[in-house]
């Protein structure tokens, strides 16, 4: 099956943009489907809806459909819990515009839009399925009027949209090397940036050092590294339904990040 998908993707121009997300979701569902179904049963309300359980986006309406990777960590509110101190800073600054490149199904776009009613959002993702899911999440939380969508993000887009009073959230699987280049998009020098850095391996710091070299003169840079989820489980256990036992809860909050991946939180000097 995997070989067939690769042949189709390679033979039809542009087809890989559709095939790759489909195969990724299929593999994830095979690996995690049972965990997802068990946690969904425990979290559905009497009205049949799902809402984020804990964290800064608690109460956010969410859908019960498969996305890239695990969705249960978003329902539970543990997703990227390492950024718990960054989200309040974002909310406090009240940016005029937030650009999310690699928006996926809209965790940050919608979570922040609900909390920041005076901010405009632009959501980029080359995956059409992700854009469709993000549109659904936007509608589910009644913030469609302030969110625009686009596919690929270019340096020209950055120069048009970024600048003072703007935040860029970036998670694009290593392509941050190309996009986050102030020499090609000078507006980035006045833009605050939260980027997930996708290193080539556990011991690599090449991309980290490249981004630091590009932004150190204009930004204060904080490194944030993935943490074990045991502490999150202990802290949030009282908020989680008893029908989700500790083993299931720990499985539900995992994110399976590649070794070496981490975040840079870059604020303008």
PDB file of C-alpha atoms in Angstrom:
ATOM      1  CA  UNK A   1       0.000   0.000   0.000  1.00  0.00           C
ATOM      2  CA  UNK A   2       2.783   2.444   0.961  1.00  0.00           C
ATOM      3  CA  UNK A   3       4.645   1.674  -2.289  1.00  0.00           C
ATOM      4  CA  UNK A   4       1.476   2.272  -4.326  1.00  0.00           C
ATOM      5  CA  UNK A   5       0.937   5.667  -2.698  1.00  0.00           C
ATOM      6  CA  UNK A   6       4.546   6.646  -3.458  1.00  0.00           C
ATOM      7  CA  UNK A   7       4.168   5.657  -7.115  1.00  0.00           C
ATOM      8  CA  UNK A   8       0.976   7.700  -7.463  1.00  0.00           C
ATOM      9  CA  UNK A   9       2.507  10.694  -5.701  1.00  0.00           C
ATOM     10  CA  UNK A  10       5.581  10.591  -7.934  1.00  0.00           C
ATOM     11  CA  UNK A  11       3.707  10.202 -11.205  1.00  0.00           C
ATOM     12  CA  UNK A  12       1.167  13.038 -10.905  1.00  0.00           C
ATOM     13  CA  UNK A  13       2.441  16.635 -10.532  1.00  0.00           C
ATOM     14  CA  UNK A  14       1.300  18.129  -7.227  1.00  0.00           C
ATOM     15  CA  UNK A  15      -0.228  14.856  -6.027  1.00  0.00           C
ATOM     16  CA  UNK A  16       2.306  14.462  -3.196  1.00  0.00           C
ATOM     17  CA  UNK A  17       0.686  17.458  -1.456  1.00  0.00           C
ATOM     18  CA  UNK A  18      -2.462  15.326  -1.101  1.00  0.00           C
ATOM     19  CA  UNK A  19      -0.987  11.809  -0.827  1.00  0.00           C
ATOM     20  CA  UNK A  20       1.555  12.578   1.900  1.00  0.00           C
ATOM     21  CA  UNK A  21      -1.019  13.906   4.404  1.00  0.00           C
ATOM     22  CA  UNK A  22      -3.372  11.021   3.678  1.00  0.00           C
ATOM     23  CA  UNK A  23      -0.718   8.366   4.264  1.00  0.00           C
ATOM     24  CA  UNK A  24       0.491  10.157   7.397  1.00  0.00           C
ATOM     25  CA  UNK A  25      -3.006  10.202   8.852  1.00  0.00           C
ATOM     26  CA  UNK A  26      -3.557   6.569   7.921  1.00  0.00           C
ATOM     27  CA  UNK A  27      -0.371   5.446   9.697  1.00  0.00           C
ATOM     28  CA  UNK A  28      -1.187   7.544  12.757  1.00  0.00           C
ATOM     29  CA  UNK A  29      -4.693   6.118  12.968  1.00  0.00           C
ATOM     30  CA  UNK A  30      -3.349   2.557  12.842  1.00  0.00           C
ATOM     31  CA  UNK A  31      -0.899   3.347  15.642  1.00  0.00           C
ATOM     32  CA  UNK A  32      -3.106   5.491  17.897  1.00  0.00           C
ATOM     33  CA  UNK A  33      -6.724   4.810  16.948  1.00  0.00           C
ATOM     34  CA  UNK A  34      -7.618   2.731  20.021  1.00  0.00           C
ATOM     35  CA  UNK A  35      -6.214   5.340  22.430  1.00  0.00           C
ATOM     36  CA  UNK A  36      -8.087   8.103  20.589  1.00  0.00           C
ATOM     37  CA  UNK A  37     -11.414   6.238  20.732  1.00  0.00           C
ATOM     38  CA  UNK A  38     -11.119   5.443  24.449  1.00  0.00           C
ATOM     39  CA  UNK A  39     -10.264   9.027  25.423  1.00  0.00           C
ATOM     40  CA  UNK A  40     -12.970  10.449  23.158  1.00  0.00           C
ATOM     41  CA  UNK A  41     -15.620   8.327  24.909  1.00  0.00           C
ATOM     42  CA  UNK A  42     -14.480   9.682  28.277  1.00  0.00           C
ATOM     43  CA  UNK A  43     -14.382  13.340  27.217  1.00  0.00           C
ATOM     44  CA  UNK A  44     -17.576  13.706  25.166  1.00  0.00           C
ATOM     45  CA  UNK A  45     -20.115  15.789  27.081  1.00  0.00           C
ATOM     46  CA  UNK A  46     -23.753  14.865  27.511  1.00  0.00           C
ATOM     47  CA  UNK A  47     -24.408  17.055  24.447  1.00  0.00           C
ATOM     48  CA  UNK A  48     -21.881  15.055  22.433  1.00  0.00           C
ATOM     49  CA  UNK A  49     -19.367  17.892  22.096  1.00  0.00           C
ATOM     50  CA  UNK A  50     -15.651  17.948  22.871  1.00  0.00           C
ATOM     51  CA  UNK A  51     -13.893  20.857  24.576  1.00  0.00           C
ATOM     52  CA  UNK A  52     -10.250  21.327  25.551  1.00  0.00           C
ATOM     53  CA  UNK A  53      -9.984  20.184  29.145  1.00  0.00           C
ATOM     54  CA  UNK A  54      -7.074  22.168  30.664  1.00  0.00           C
ATOM     55  CA  UNK A  55      -4.508  24.876  29.935  1.00  0.00           C
ATOM     56  CA  UNK A  56      -4.705  28.314  28.346  1.00  0.00           C
ATOM     57  CA  UNK A  57      -7.161  27.106  25.693  1.00  0.00           C
ATOM     58  CA  UNK A  58      -9.460  25.279  28.135  1.00  0.00           C
ATOM     59  CA  UNK A  59     -13.057  25.337  26.923  1.00  0.00           C
ATOM     60  CA  UNK A  60     -12.122  25.611  23.236  1.00  0.00           C
ATOM     61  CA  UNK A  61     -14.537  23.589  21.110  1.00  0.00           C
ATOM     62  CA  UNK A  62     -12.782  20.780  19.266  1.00  0.00           C
ATOM     63  CA  UNK A  63     -13.776  18.156  16.729  1.00  0.00           C
ATOM     64  CA  UNK A  64     -13.525  14.394  16.935  1.00  0.00           C
ATOM     65  CA  UNK A  65     -11.731  13.540  13.713  1.00  0.00           C
ATOM     66  CA  UNK A  66      -8.230  12.385  12.929  1.00  0.00           C
ATOM     67  CA  UNK A  67      -5.436  14.883  12.304  1.00  0.00           C
ATOM     68  CA  UNK A  68      -1.653  14.747  11.950  1.00  0.00           C
ATOM     69  CA  UNK A  69      -0.279  12.783  14.891  1.00  0.00           C
ATOM     70  CA  UNK A  70      -2.196  12.591  18.160  1.00  0.00           C
ATOM     71  CA  UNK A  71      -5.309  14.675  18.739  1.00  0.00           C
ATOM     72  CA  UNK A  72      -5.868  13.517  22.318  1.00  0.00           C
ATOM     73  CA  UNK A  73      -3.136  15.805  23.697  1.00  0.00           C
ATOM     74  CA  UNK A  74      -5.124  18.754  22.337  1.00  0.00           C
ATOM     75  CA  UNK A  75      -8.389  17.569  23.866  1.00  0.00           C
ATOM     76  CA  UNK A  76      -6.588  17.108  27.188  1.00  0.00           C
ATOM     77  CA  UNK A  77      -4.825  20.496  26.893  1.00  0.00           C
ATOM     78  CA  UNK A  78      -1.281  19.128  27.181  1.00  0.00           C
ATOM     79  CA  UNK A  79      -0.179  19.876  23.621  1.00  0.00           C
ATOM     80  CA  UNK A  80       3.207  21.655  23.613  1.00  0.00           C
ATOM     81  CA  UNK A  81       2.883  22.210  27.356  1.00  0.00           C
ATOM     82  CA  UNK A  82       6.496  23.421  27.315  1.00  0.00           C
ATOM     83  CA  UNK A  83       5.150  26.701  25.900  1.00  0.00           C
ATOM     84  CA  UNK A  84       2.902  27.350  28.905  1.00  0.00           C
ATOM     85  CA  UNK A  85       4.884  30.477  29.810  1.00  0.00           C
ATOM     86  CA  UNK A  86       4.937  31.781  26.219  1.00  0.00           C
ATOM     87  CA  UNK A  87       1.165  31.787  25.671  1.00  0.00           C
ATOM     88  CA  UNK A  88       0.454  34.347  28.454  1.00  0.00           C
ATOM     89  CA  UNK A  89       3.166  36.591  26.986  1.00  0.00           C
ATOM     90  CA  UNK A  90       1.473  36.379  23.573  1.00  0.00           C
ATOM     91  CA  UNK A  91      -1.930  37.167  25.076  1.00  0.00           C
ATOM     92  CA  UNK A  92      -0.506  40.098  27.037  1.00  0.00           C
ATOM     93  CA  UNK A  93       1.166  41.694  24.011  1.00  0.00           C
ATOM     94  CA  UNK A  94      -2.064  41.853  22.006  1.00  0.00           C
ATOM     95  CA  UNK A  95      -0.501  41.705  18.529  1.00  0.00           C
ATOM     96  CA  UNK A  96      -2.303  43.391  15.650  1.00  0.00           C
ATOM     97  CA  UNK A  97      -1.685  40.324  13.481  1.00  0.00           C
ATOM     98  CA  UNK A  98      -0.620  36.722  14.052  1.00  0.00           C
ATOM     99  CA  UNK A  99       0.699  34.675  11.128  1.00  0.00           C
ATOM    100  CA  UNK A 100       0.676  30.895  11.592  1.00  0.00           C
ATOM    101  CA  UNK A 101       2.752  29.081   8.987  1.00  0.00           C
ATOM    102  CA  UNK A 102       2.076  25.355   9.186  1.00  0.00           C
ATOM    103  CA  UNK A 103      -1.234  25.928  10.958  1.00  0.00           C
ATOM    104  CA  UNK A 104      -2.371  22.256  10.744  1.00  0.00           C
ATOM    105  CA  UNK A 105      -5.935  22.006  12.055  1.00  0.00           C
ATOM    106  CA  UNK A 106      -5.703  25.329  13.880  1.00  0.00           C
ATOM    107  CA  UNK A 107      -4.687  24.756  17.506  1.00  0.00           C
ATOM    108  CA  UNK A 108      -2.883  28.113  17.778  1.00  0.00           C
ATOM    109  CA  UNK A 109      -4.930  30.051  15.229  1.00  0.00           C
ATOM    110  CA  UNK A 110      -8.235  29.266  16.913  1.00  0.00           C
ATOM    111  CA  UNK A 111      -6.997  29.011  20.496  1.00  0.00           C
ATOM    112  CA  UNK A 112      -5.480  32.491  20.278  1.00  0.00           C
ATOM    113  CA  UNK A 113      -8.274  33.991  18.157  1.00  0.00           C
ATOM    114  CA  UNK A 114     -10.833  33.129  20.826  1.00  0.00           C
ATOM    115  CA  UNK A 115      -8.682  34.885  23.450  1.00  0.00           C
ATOM    116  CA  UNK A 116      -7.587  37.836  21.258  1.00  0.00           C
ATOM    117  CA  UNK A 117     -10.700  39.403  19.679  1.00  0.00           C
ATOM    118  CA  UNK A 118      -8.828  42.443  18.317  1.00  0.00           C
ATOM    119  CA  UNK A 119      -6.158  40.471  16.447  1.00  0.00           C
ATOM    120  CA  UNK A 120      -6.158  39.485  12.763  1.00  0.00           C
ATOM    121  CA  UNK A 121      -4.944  35.980  11.861  1.00  0.00           C
ATOM    122  CA  UNK A 122      -3.437  34.565   8.672  1.00  0.00           C
ATOM    123  CA  UNK A 123      -3.176  30.753   8.494  1.00  0.00           C
ATOM    124  CA  UNK A 124      -0.811  29.126   5.985  1.00  0.00           C
ATOM    125  CA  UNK A 125      -0.539  25.406   5.245  1.00  0.00           C
ATOM    126  CA  UNK A 126       0.440  23.625   2.029  1.00  0.00           C
ATOM    127  CA  UNK A 127      -1.736  20.648   3.049  1.00  0.00           C
ATOM    128  CA  UNK A 128      -5.300  21.201   1.742  1.00  0.00           C
ATOM    129  CA  UNK A 129      -6.731  18.745   4.279  1.00  0.00           C
ATOM    130  CA  UNK A 130      -5.205  20.741   7.132  1.00  0.00           C
ATOM    131  CA  UNK A 131      -6.604  23.984   5.753  1.00  0.00           C
ATOM    132  CA  UNK A 132     -10.040  22.383   5.525  1.00  0.00           C
ATOM    133  CA  UNK A 133      -9.848  21.161   9.110  1.00  0.00           C
ATOM    134  CA  UNK A 134      -8.666  24.566  10.297  1.00  0.00           C
ATOM    135  CA  UNK A 135     -11.640  26.216   8.584  1.00  0.00           C
ATOM    136  CA  UNK A 136     -13.966  23.809  10.411  1.00  0.00           C
ATOM    137  CA  UNK A 137     -12.348  24.555  13.767  1.00  0.00           C
ATOM    138  CA  UNK A 138     -12.580  28.292  13.079  1.00  0.00           C
ATOM    139  CA  UNK A 139     -16.305  27.958  12.336  1.00  0.00           C
ATOM    140  CA  UNK A 140     -16.850  25.744  15.376  1.00  0.00           C
ATOM    141  CA  UNK A 141     -15.464  28.542  17.573  1.00  0.00           C
ATOM    142  CA  UNK A 142     -17.146  31.439  15.713  1.00  0.00           C
ATOM    143  CA  UNK A 143     -14.020  33.386  14.714  1.00  0.00           C
ATOM    144  CA  UNK A 144     -14.193  33.125  10.903  1.00  0.00           C
ATOM    145  CA  UNK A 145     -14.326  36.882  10.358  1.00  0.00           C
ATOM    146  CA  UNK A 146     -10.746  37.387  11.610  1.00  0.00           C
ATOM    147  CA  UNK A 147      -8.959  34.434   9.975  1.00  0.00           C
ATOM    148  CA  UNK A 148      -7.612  34.316   6.402  1.00  0.00           C
ATOM    149  CA  UNK A 149      -6.202  31.182   4.770  1.00  0.00           C
ATOM    150  CA  UNK A 150      -3.448  30.539   2.240  1.00  0.00           C
ATOM    151  CA  UNK A 151      -1.278  27.669   0.993  1.00  0.00           C
ATOM    152  CA  UNK A 152       2.460  28.202   0.629  1.00  0.00           C
ATOM    153  CA  UNK A 153       4.065  31.117   2.476  1.00  0.00           C
ATOM    154  CA  UNK A 154       6.786  33.006   0.594  1.00  0.00           C
ATOM    155  CA  UNK A 155       9.274  35.722   1.470  1.00  0.00           C
ATOM    156  CA  UNK A 156       7.023  38.146  -0.396  1.00  0.00           C
ATOM    157  CA  UNK A 157       4.145  37.151   1.890  1.00  0.00           C
ATOM    158  CA  UNK A 158       6.356  37.763   4.910  1.00  0.00           C
ATOM    159  CA  UNK A 159       7.292  41.234   3.707  1.00  0.00           C
ATOM    160  CA  UNK A 160       3.641  42.066   3.104  1.00  0.00           C
ATOM    161  CA  UNK A 161       2.180  40.657   6.326  1.00  0.00           C
ATOM    162  CA  UNK A 162       4.939  40.801   8.937  1.00  0.00           C
ATOM    163  CA  UNK A 163       6.521  43.747  10.734  1.00  0.00           C
ATOM    164  CA  UNK A 164       6.048  45.690  13.965  1.00  0.00           C
ATOM    165  CA  UNK A 165       3.176  44.452  16.096  1.00  0.00           C
ATOM    166  CA  UNK A 166       3.134  41.049  14.398  1.00  0.00           C
ATOM    167  CA  UNK A 167       3.808  37.537  15.692  1.00  0.00           C
ATOM    168  CA  UNK A 168       4.889  34.676  13.435  1.00  0.00           C
ATOM    169  CA  UNK A 169       4.244  31.121  14.625  1.00  0.00           C
ATOM    170  CA  UNK A 170       6.153  28.647  12.465  1.00  0.00           C
ATOM    171  CA  UNK A 171       6.087  24.836  12.360  1.00  0.00           C
ATOM    172  CA  UNK A 172       7.077  23.693   8.869  1.00  0.00           C
ATOM    173  CA  UNK A 173       9.136  20.530   9.311  1.00  0.00           C
ATOM    174  CA  UNK A 174      12.584  21.972   8.596  1.00  0.00           C
ATOM    175  CA  UNK A 175      11.632  24.516   5.948  1.00  0.00           C
ATOM    176  CA  UNK A 176      12.114  27.236   8.571  1.00  0.00           C
ATOM    177  CA  UNK A 177      15.705  27.179   7.270  1.00  0.00           C
ATOM    178  CA  UNK A 178      14.487  28.712   4.009  1.00  0.00           C
ATOM    179  CA  UNK A 179      11.596  30.891   5.170  1.00  0.00           C
ATOM    180  CA  UNK A 180      13.119  32.550   8.248  1.00  0.00           C
ATOM    181  CA  UNK A 181      15.747  34.581   6.428  1.00  0.00           C
ATOM    182  CA  UNK A 182      15.742  38.321   7.190  1.00  0.00           C
ATOM    183  CA  UNK A 183      18.032  38.928   4.213  1.00  0.00           C
ATOM    184  CA  UNK A 184      15.176  37.807   1.935  1.00  0.00           C
ATOM    185  CA  UNK A 185      12.300  39.024   4.116  1.00  0.00           C
ATOM    186  CA  UNK A 186      13.499  42.134   5.996  1.00  0.00           C
ATOM    187  CA  UNK A 187      10.120  42.534   7.738  1.00  0.00           C
ATOM    188  CA  UNK A 188      11.159  39.594   9.933  1.00  0.00           C
ATOM    189  CA  UNK A 189      13.607  41.871  11.732  1.00  0.00           C
ATOM    190  CA  UNK A 190      10.613  43.643  13.341  1.00  0.00           C
ATOM    191  CA  UNK A 191       8.508  40.508  13.838  1.00  0.00           C
ATOM    192  CA  UNK A 192       8.348  38.351  16.957  1.00  0.00           C
ATOM    193  CA  UNK A 193       8.765  34.656  16.179  1.00  0.00           C
ATOM    194  CA  UNK A 194       7.846  31.373  17.842  1.00  0.00           C
ATOM    195  CA  UNK A 195       9.387  28.595  15.745  1.00  0.00           C
ATOM    196  CA  UNK A 196       9.676  24.863  16.221  1.00  0.00           C
ATOM    197  CA  UNK A 197      13.202  23.978  15.123  1.00  0.00           C
ATOM    198  CA  UNK A 198      13.502  20.634  13.317  1.00  0.00           C
ATOM    199  CA  UNK A 199      17.095  19.509  13.680  1.00  0.00           C
ATOM    200  CA  UNK A 200      18.515  16.667  11.587  1.00  0.00           C
ATOM    201  CA  UNK A 201      19.231  14.546  14.678  1.00  0.00           C
ATOM    202  CA  UNK A 202      19.439  14.439  18.465  1.00  0.00           C
ATOM    203  CA  UNK A 203      22.983  15.831  18.490  1.00  0.00           C
ATOM    204  CA  UNK A 204      22.463  18.484  15.800  1.00  0.00           C
ATOM    205  CA  UNK A 205      22.406  22.194  16.635  1.00  0.00           C
ATOM    206  CA  UNK A 206      23.027  23.360  13.074  1.00  0.00           C
ATOM    207  CA  UNK A 207      19.629  24.927  12.436  1.00  0.00           C
ATOM    208  CA  UNK A 208      19.493  26.434  15.918  1.00  0.00           C
ATOM    209  CA  UNK A 209      22.831  28.136  15.326  1.00  0.00           C
ATOM    210  CA  UNK A 210      21.821  29.317  11.855  1.00  0.00           C
ATOM    211  CA  UNK A 211      18.635  30.966  13.168  1.00  0.00           C
ATOM    212  CA  UNK A 212      20.521  32.491  16.077  1.00  0.00           C
ATOM    213  CA  UNK A 213      23.055  33.990  13.677  1.00  0.00           C
ATOM    214  CA  UNK A 214      20.248  35.501  11.608  1.00  0.00           C
ATOM    215  CA  UNK A 215      18.210  36.943  14.505  1.00  0.00           C
ATOM    216  CA  UNK A 216      20.551  37.559  17.433  1.00  0.00           C
ATOM    217  CA  UNK A 217      21.212  41.209  16.534  1.00  0.00           C
ATOM    218  CA  UNK A 218      17.496  42.086  16.454  1.00  0.00           C
ATOM    219  CA  UNK A 219      15.889  39.620  18.879  1.00  0.00           C
ATOM    220  CA  UNK A 220      16.179  38.189  22.386  1.00  0.00           C
ATOM    221  CA  UNK A 221      16.195  34.420  21.921  1.00  0.00           C
ATOM    222  CA  UNK A 222      14.969  31.813  24.399  1.00  0.00           C
ATOM    223  CA  UNK A 223      15.446  28.082  23.779  1.00  0.00           C
ATOM    224  CA  UNK A 224      12.679  25.763  24.971  1.00  0.00           C
ATOM    225  CA  UNK A 225      13.191  22.000  24.996  1.00  0.00           C
ATOM    226  CA  UNK A 226      10.676  19.116  25.152  1.00  0.00           C
ATOM    227  CA  UNK A 227       9.880  17.780  28.607  1.00  0.00           C
ATOM    228  CA  UNK A 228       8.668  14.447  29.910  1.00  0.00           C
ATOM    229  CA  UNK A 229       4.878  14.343  30.359  1.00  0.00           C
ATOM    230  CA  UNK A 230       4.925  12.608  33.748  1.00  0.00           C
ATOM    231  CA  UNK A 231       4.936  15.969  35.558  1.00  0.00           C
ATOM    232  CA  UNK A 232       1.978  17.179  33.476  1.00  0.00           C
ATOM    233  CA  UNK A 233       0.029  14.027  34.326  1.00  0.00           C
ATOM    234  CA  UNK A 234       0.661  14.460  38.076  1.00  0.00           C
ATOM    235  CA  UNK A 235      -0.322  18.127  38.014  1.00  0.00           C
ATOM    236  CA  UNK A 236      -3.474  17.713  35.943  1.00  0.00           C
ATOM    237  CA  UNK A 237      -4.681  14.309  37.146  1.00  0.00           C
ATOM    238  CA  UNK A 238      -7.488  15.875  39.285  1.00  0.00           C
ATOM    239  CA  UNK A 239      -9.007  17.583  36.211  1.00  0.00           C
ATOM    240  CA  UNK A 240      -9.144  14.387  34.124  1.00  0.00           C
ATOM    241  CA  UNK A 241     -12.140  12.015  34.304  1.00  0.00           C
ATOM    242  CA  UNK A 242     -11.507   8.933  36.428  1.00  0.00           C
ATOM    243  CA  UNK A 243     -12.502   6.752  33.464  1.00  0.00           C
ATOM    244  CA  UNK A 244      -9.138   7.706  31.922  1.00  0.00           C
ATOM    245  CA  UNK A 245      -6.646   5.705  33.981  1.00  0.00           C
ATOM    246  CA  UNK A 246      -3.035   6.814  34.427  1.00  0.00           C
ATOM    247  CA  UNK A 247      -1.700   4.554  31.673  1.00  0.00           C
ATOM    248  CA  UNK A 248      -4.259   5.773  29.150  1.00  0.00           C
ATOM    249  CA  UNK A 249      -3.686   9.390  30.191  1.00  0.00           C
ATOM    250  CA  UNK A 250       0.070   9.098  29.713  1.00  0.00           C
ATOM    251  CA  UNK A 251      -0.475   7.536  26.278  1.00  0.00           C
ATOM    252  CA  UNK A 252      -2.881  10.336  25.377  1.00  0.00           C
ATOM    253  CA  UNK A 253      -0.489  13.177  26.161  1.00  0.00           C
ATOM    254  CA  UNK A 254       2.501  11.844  24.208  1.00  0.00           C
ATOM    255  CA  UNK A 255       3.719  13.859  21.205  1.00  0.00           C
ATOM    256  CA  UNK A 256       6.423  11.583  19.773  1.00  0.00           C
ATOM    257  CA  UNK A 257       8.725  14.434  18.741  1.00  0.00           C
ATOM    258  CA  UNK A 258      11.827  13.691  16.725  1.00  0.00           C
ATOM    259  CA  UNK A 259      15.067  13.896  18.773  1.00  0.00           C
ATOM    260  CA  UNK A 260      16.606  17.362  18.589  1.00  0.00           C
ATOM    261  CA  UNK A 261      13.357  19.214  17.910  1.00  0.00           C
ATOM    262  CA  UNK A 262      12.765  22.215  20.153  1.00  0.00           C
ATOM    263  CA  UNK A 263      11.459  25.799  20.049  1.00  0.00           C
ATOM    264  CA  UNK A 264      12.966  29.262  19.785  1.00  0.00           C
ATOM    265  CA  UNK A 265      10.955  32.130  21.239  1.00  0.00           C
ATOM    266  CA  UNK A 266      12.379  35.272  19.637  1.00  0.00           C
ATOM    267  CA  UNK A 267      11.179  38.683  20.832  1.00  0.00           C
ATOM    268  CA  UNK A 268      12.269  42.006  19.358  1.00  0.00           C
ATOM    269  CA  UNK A 269      14.968  43.925  21.217  1.00  0.00           C
TER     270      UNK A 269
END
